[in-house]
mmCIF file of C-alpha atoms in Angstrom:
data_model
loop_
_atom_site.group_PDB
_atom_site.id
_atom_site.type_symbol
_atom_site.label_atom_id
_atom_site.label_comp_id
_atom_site.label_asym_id
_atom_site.label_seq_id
_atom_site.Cartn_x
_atom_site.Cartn_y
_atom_site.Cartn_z
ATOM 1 C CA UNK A 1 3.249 -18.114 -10.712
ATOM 2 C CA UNK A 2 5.155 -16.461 -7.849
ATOM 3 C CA UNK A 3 3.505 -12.863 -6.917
ATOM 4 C CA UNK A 4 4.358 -10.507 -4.620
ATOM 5 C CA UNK A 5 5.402 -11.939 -0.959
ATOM 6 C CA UNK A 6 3.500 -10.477 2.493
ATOM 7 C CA UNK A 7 0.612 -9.529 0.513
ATOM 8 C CA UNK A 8 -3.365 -10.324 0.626
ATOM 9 C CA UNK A 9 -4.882 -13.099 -1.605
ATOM 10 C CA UNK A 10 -7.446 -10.136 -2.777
ATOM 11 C CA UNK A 11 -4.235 -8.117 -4.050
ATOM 12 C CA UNK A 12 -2.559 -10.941 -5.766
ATOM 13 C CA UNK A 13 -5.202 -11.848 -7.398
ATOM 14 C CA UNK A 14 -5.966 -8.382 -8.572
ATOM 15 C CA UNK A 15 -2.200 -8.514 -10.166
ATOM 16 C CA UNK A 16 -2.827 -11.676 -12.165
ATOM 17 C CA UNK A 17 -5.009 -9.761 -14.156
ATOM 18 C CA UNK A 18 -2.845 -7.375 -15.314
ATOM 19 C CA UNK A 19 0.121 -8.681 -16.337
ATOM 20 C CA UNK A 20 2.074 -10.779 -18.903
ATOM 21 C CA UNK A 21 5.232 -12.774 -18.766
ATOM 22 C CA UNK A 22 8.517 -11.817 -20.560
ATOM 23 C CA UNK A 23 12.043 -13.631 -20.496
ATOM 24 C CA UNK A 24 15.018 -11.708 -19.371
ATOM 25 C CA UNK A 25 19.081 -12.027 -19.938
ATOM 26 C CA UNK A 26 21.654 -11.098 -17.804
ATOM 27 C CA UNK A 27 23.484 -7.821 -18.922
ATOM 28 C CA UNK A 28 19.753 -5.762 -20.452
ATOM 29 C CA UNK A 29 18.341 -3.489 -18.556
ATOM 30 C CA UNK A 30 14.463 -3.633 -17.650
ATOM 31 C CA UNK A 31 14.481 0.293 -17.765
ATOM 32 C CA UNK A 32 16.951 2.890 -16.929
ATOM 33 C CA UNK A 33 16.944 6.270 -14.594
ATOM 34 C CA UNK A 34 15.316 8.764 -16.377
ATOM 35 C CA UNK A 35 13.434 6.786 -19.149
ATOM 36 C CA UNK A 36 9.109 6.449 -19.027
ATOM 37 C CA UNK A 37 7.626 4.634 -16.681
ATOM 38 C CA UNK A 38 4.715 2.377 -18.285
ATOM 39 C CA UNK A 39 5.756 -1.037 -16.625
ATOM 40 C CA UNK A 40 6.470 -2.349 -13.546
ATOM 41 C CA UNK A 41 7.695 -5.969 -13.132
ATOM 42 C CA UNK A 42 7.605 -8.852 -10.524
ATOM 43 C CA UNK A 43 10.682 -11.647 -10.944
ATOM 44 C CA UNK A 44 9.497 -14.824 -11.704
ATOM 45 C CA UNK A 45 13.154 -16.803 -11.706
ATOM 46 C CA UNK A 46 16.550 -15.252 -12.140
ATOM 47 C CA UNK A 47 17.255 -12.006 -10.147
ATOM 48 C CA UNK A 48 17.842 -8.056 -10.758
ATOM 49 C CA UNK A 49 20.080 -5.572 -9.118
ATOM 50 C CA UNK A 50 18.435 -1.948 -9.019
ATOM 51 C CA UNK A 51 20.689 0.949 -8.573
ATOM 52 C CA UNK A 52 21.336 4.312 -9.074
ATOM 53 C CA UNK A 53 24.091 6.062 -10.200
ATOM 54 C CA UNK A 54 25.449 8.610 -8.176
ATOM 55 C CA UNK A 55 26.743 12.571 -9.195
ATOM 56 C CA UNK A 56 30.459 11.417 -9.200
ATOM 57 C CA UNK A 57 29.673 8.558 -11.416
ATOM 58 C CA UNK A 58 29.694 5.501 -8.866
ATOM 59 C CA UNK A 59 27.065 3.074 -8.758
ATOM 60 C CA UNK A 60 25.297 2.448 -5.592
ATOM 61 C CA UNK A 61 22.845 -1.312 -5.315
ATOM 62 C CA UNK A 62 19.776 -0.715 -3.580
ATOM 63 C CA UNK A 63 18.228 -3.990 -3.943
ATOM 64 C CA UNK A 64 19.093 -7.610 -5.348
ATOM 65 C CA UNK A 65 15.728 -8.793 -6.607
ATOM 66 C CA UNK A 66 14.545 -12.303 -6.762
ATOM 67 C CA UNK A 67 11.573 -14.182 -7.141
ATOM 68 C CA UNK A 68 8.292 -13.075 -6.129
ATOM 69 C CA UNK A 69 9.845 -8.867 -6.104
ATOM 70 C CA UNK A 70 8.486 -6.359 -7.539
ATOM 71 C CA UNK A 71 10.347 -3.609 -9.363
ATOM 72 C CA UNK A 72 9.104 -0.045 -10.511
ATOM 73 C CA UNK A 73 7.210 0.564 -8.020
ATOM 74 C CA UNK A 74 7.777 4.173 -7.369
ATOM 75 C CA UNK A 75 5.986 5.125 -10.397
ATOM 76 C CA UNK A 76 2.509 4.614 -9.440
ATOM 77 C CA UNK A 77 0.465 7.563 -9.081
ATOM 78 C CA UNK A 78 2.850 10.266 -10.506
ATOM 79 C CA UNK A 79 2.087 12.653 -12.586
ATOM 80 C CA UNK A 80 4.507 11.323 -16.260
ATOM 81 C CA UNK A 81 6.394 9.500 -14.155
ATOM 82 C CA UNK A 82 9.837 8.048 -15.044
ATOM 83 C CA UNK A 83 12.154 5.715 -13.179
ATOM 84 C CA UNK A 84 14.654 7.204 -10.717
ATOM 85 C CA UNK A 85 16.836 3.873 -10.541
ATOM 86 C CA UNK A 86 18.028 1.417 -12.928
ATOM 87 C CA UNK A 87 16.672 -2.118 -13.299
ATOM 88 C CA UNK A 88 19.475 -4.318 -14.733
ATOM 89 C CA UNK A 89 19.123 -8.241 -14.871
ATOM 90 C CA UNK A 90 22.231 -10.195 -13.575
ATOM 91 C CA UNK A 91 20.675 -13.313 -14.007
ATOM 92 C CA UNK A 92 18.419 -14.931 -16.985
ATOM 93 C CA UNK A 93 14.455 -16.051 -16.101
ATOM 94 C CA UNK A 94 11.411 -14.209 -16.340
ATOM 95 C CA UNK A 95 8.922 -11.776 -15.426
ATOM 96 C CA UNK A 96 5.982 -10.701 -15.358
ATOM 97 C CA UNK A 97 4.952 -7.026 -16.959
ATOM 98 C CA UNK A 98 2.478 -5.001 -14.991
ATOM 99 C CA UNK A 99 0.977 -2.324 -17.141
ATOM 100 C CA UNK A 100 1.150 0.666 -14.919
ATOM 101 C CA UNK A 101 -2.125 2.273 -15.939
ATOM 102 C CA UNK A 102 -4.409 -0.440 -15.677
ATOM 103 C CA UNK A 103 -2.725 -1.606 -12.215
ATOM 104 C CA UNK A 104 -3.924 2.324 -11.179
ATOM 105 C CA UNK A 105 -7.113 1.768 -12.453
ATOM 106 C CA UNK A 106 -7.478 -1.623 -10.337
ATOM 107 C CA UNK A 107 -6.014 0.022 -7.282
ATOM 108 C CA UNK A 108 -8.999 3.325 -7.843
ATOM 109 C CA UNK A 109 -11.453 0.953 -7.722
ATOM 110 C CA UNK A 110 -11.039 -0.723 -4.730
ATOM 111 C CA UNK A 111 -10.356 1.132 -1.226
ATOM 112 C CA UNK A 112 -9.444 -2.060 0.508
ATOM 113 C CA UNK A 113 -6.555 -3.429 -2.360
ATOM 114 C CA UNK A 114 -4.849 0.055 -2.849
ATOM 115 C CA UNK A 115 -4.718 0.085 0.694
ATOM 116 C CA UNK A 116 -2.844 -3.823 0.959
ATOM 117 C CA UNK A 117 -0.539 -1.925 -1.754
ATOM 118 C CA UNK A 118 0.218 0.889 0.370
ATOM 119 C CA UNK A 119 1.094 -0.984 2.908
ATOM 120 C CA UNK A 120 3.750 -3.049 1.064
ATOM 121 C CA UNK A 121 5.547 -0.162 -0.514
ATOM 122 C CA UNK A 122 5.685 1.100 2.984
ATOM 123 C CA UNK A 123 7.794 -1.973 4.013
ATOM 124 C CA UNK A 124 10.125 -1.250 0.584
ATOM 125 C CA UNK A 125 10.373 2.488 1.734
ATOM 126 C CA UNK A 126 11.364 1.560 5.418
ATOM 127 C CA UNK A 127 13.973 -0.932 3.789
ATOM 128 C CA UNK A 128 16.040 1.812 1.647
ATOM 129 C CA UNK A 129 15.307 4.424 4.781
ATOM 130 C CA UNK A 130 16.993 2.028 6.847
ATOM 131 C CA UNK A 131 19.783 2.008 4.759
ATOM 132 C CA UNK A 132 20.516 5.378 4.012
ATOM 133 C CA UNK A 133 20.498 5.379 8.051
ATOM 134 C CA UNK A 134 23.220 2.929 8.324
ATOM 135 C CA UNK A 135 25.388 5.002 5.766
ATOM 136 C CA UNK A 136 24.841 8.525 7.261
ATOM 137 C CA UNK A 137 25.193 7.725 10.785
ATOM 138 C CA UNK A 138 28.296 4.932 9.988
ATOM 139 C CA UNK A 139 29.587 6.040 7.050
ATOM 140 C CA UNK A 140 31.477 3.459 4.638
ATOM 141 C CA UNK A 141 31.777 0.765 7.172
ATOM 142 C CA UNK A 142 27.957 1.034 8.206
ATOM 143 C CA UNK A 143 27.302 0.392 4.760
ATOM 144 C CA UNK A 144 29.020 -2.482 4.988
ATOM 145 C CA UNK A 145 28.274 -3.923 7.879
ATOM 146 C CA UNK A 146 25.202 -3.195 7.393
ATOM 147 C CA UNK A 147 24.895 -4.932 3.684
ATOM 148 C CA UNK A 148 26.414 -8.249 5.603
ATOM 149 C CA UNK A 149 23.942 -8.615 7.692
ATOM 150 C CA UNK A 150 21.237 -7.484 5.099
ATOM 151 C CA UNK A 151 23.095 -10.506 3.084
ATOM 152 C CA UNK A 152 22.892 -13.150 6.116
ATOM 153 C CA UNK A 153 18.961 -12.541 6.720
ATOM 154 C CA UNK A 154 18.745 -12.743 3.003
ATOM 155 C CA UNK A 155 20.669 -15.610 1.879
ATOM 156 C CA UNK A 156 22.018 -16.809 5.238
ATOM 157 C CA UNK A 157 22.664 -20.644 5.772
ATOM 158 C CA UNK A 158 23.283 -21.771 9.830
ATOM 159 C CA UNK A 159 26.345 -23.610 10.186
ATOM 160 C CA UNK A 160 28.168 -24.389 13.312
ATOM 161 C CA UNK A 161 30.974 -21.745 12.832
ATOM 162 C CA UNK A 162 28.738 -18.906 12.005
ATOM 163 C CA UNK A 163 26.627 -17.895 9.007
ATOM 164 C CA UNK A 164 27.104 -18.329 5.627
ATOM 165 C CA UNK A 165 26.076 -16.378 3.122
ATOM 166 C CA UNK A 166 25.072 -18.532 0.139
ATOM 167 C CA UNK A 167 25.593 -16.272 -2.649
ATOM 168 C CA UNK A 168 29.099 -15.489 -4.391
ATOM 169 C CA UNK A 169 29.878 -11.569 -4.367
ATOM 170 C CA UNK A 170 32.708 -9.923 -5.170
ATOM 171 C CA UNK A 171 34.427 -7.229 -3.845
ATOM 172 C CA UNK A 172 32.928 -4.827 -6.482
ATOM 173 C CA UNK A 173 29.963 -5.630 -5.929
ATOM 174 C CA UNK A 174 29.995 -5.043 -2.125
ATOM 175 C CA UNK A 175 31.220 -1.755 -3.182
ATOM 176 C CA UNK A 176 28.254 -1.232 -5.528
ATOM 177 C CA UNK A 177 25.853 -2.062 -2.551
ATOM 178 C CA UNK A 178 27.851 0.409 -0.144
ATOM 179 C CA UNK A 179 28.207 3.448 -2.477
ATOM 180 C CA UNK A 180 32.207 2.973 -1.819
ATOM 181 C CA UNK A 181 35.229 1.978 -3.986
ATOM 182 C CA UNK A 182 36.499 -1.599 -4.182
ATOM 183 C CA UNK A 183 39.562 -0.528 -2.506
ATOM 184 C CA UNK A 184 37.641 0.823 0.388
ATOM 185 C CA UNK A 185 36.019 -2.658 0.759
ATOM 186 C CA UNK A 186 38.942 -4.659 0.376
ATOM 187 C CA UNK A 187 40.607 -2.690 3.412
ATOM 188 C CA UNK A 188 37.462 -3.327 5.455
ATOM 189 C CA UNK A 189 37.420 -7.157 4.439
ATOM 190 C CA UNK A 190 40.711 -7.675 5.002
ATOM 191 C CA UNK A 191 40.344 -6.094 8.529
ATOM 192 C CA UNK A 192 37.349 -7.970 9.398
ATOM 193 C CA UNK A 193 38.932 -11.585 8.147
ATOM 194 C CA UNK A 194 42.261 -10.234 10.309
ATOM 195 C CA UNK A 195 39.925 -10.289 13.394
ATOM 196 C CA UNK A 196 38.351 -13.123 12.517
ATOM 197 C CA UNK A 197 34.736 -11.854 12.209
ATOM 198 C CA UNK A 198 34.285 -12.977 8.858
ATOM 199 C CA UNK A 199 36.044 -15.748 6.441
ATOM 200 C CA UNK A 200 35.573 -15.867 2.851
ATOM 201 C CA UNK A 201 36.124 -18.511 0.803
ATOM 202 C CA UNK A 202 35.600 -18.695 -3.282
ATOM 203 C CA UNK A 203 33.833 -15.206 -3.012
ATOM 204 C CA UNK A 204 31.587 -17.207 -0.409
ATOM 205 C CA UNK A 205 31.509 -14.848 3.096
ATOM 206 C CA UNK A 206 30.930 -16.524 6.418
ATOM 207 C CA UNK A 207 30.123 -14.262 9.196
ATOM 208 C CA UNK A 208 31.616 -15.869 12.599
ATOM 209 C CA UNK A 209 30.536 -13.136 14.969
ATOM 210 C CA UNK A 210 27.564 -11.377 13.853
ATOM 211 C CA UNK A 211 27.239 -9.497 16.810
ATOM 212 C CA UNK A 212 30.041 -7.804 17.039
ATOM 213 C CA UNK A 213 28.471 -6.395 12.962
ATOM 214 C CA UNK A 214 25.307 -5.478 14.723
ATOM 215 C CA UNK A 215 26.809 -3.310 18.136
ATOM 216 C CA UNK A 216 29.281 -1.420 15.726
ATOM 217 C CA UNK A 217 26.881 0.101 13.641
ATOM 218 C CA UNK A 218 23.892 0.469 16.734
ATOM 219 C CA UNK A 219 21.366 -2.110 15.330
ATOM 220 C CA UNK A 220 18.111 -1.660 16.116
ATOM 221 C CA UNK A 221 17.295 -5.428 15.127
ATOM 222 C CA UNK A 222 14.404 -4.820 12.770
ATOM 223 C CA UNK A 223 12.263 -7.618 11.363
ATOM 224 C CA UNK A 224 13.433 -9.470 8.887
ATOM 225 C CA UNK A 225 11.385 -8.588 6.137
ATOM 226 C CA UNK A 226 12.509 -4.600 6.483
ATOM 227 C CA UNK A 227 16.300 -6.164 7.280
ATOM 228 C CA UNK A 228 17.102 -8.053 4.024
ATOM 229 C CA UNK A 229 18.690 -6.882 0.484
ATOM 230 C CA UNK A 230 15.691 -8.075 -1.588
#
């Protein structure tokens, strides 16, 4: 069973105890904004895009989840919690269900685990802060930019005319991921394929000159594990 990645042996094995596995199929949701929070979940195979759906209607991705994730997270310790994003599987597997009150109940009882957890959600929190930076500071085309190079650290394959990004997206959901309109990304695509930064091929980007992504929208080159769409 894949568990949670970056984490202590003494925390995954904590999580083993408290779980059980359930299958999943693209298009169902594993819970929605607003409903109880009693579960969260770690992907065993397949993957899960969590969003949130914004005042005017749009959807904006936060995360593409894969195996070894965990989702729900932000309910632990609150007071009758309920989710704040939607968890909606794009692709069939598994996962496994964490009860949330008996993963509290593990976490109380030992100083040294809850403290491993804390820890990881920090890394989750710096990832959506970082972000929400991107899009503030950059607007639309930070978002993107930003989302490419999320993508390439992610699901980025060397080749010797740049990096490609081994997952098909389309332009909606590029959109999704940048809080935009697919209009607004295909503008930005088609500029960036004009000056030959990226190609894209059957929904397949390459990104030829990463760089130049990274000095338009000031990166700070973060580690890898807080720089990634997962």
């Amino acid at each position: 069973m894949q568990l949670l990645t970056n984490i202590s042996t003494e925390l995954k094995e904590m999580i083993q105890t408290v779980h059980h596995i359930r299958k999943i199929e693209k298009g169902q949701y594993l819970f929605q904004e607003g409903s109880t929070a009693n579960e969260l979940y770690i992907v065993q195979k397949g993957k899960v895009q969590v969003s949130k759906i914004v005042p005017d209607g749009r959807e904006l991705t936060l995360r593409m989840c894969s195996e070894g994730d965990l989702i729900g997270e932000l309910s632990i310790f609150c007071r009758a919690p309920k989710y704040m994003l939607n968890a909606k599987v794009i692709e069939d597997g598994e996962v496994a269900v964490i009860l949330r009150d008996q993963l509290e109940e593990k976490l109380i009882g030992s100083n040294a685990v809850a403290l491993e957890f804390m820890k990881w959600l920090s890394i989750q929190y710096r990832k959506t802060q970082t972000k929400f930076r991107d899009l503030v500071l950059h607007g639309k085309k930070g978002a993107l930019y930003s989302t490419l190079i999320r993508m390439s650290n992610s699901y980025g394959i060397k080749k010797t005319n740049g990096i490609l990004i081994n997952i098909p997206l389309t332009n909606q959901e590029l959109a999704n991921f940048c809080g935009t309109s697919r209009e607004v990304v295909n503008r930005m695509l088609s500029e960036l394929r004009k000056n030959k930064i990226i190609s894209i091929h059957k929904g397949i980007i390459t990104i030829h000159d990463i760089d130049y992504l990274k000095l338009e929208i000031d990166c700070e080159n973060c580690p890898i594990e807080i720089c990634n769409i997962e």
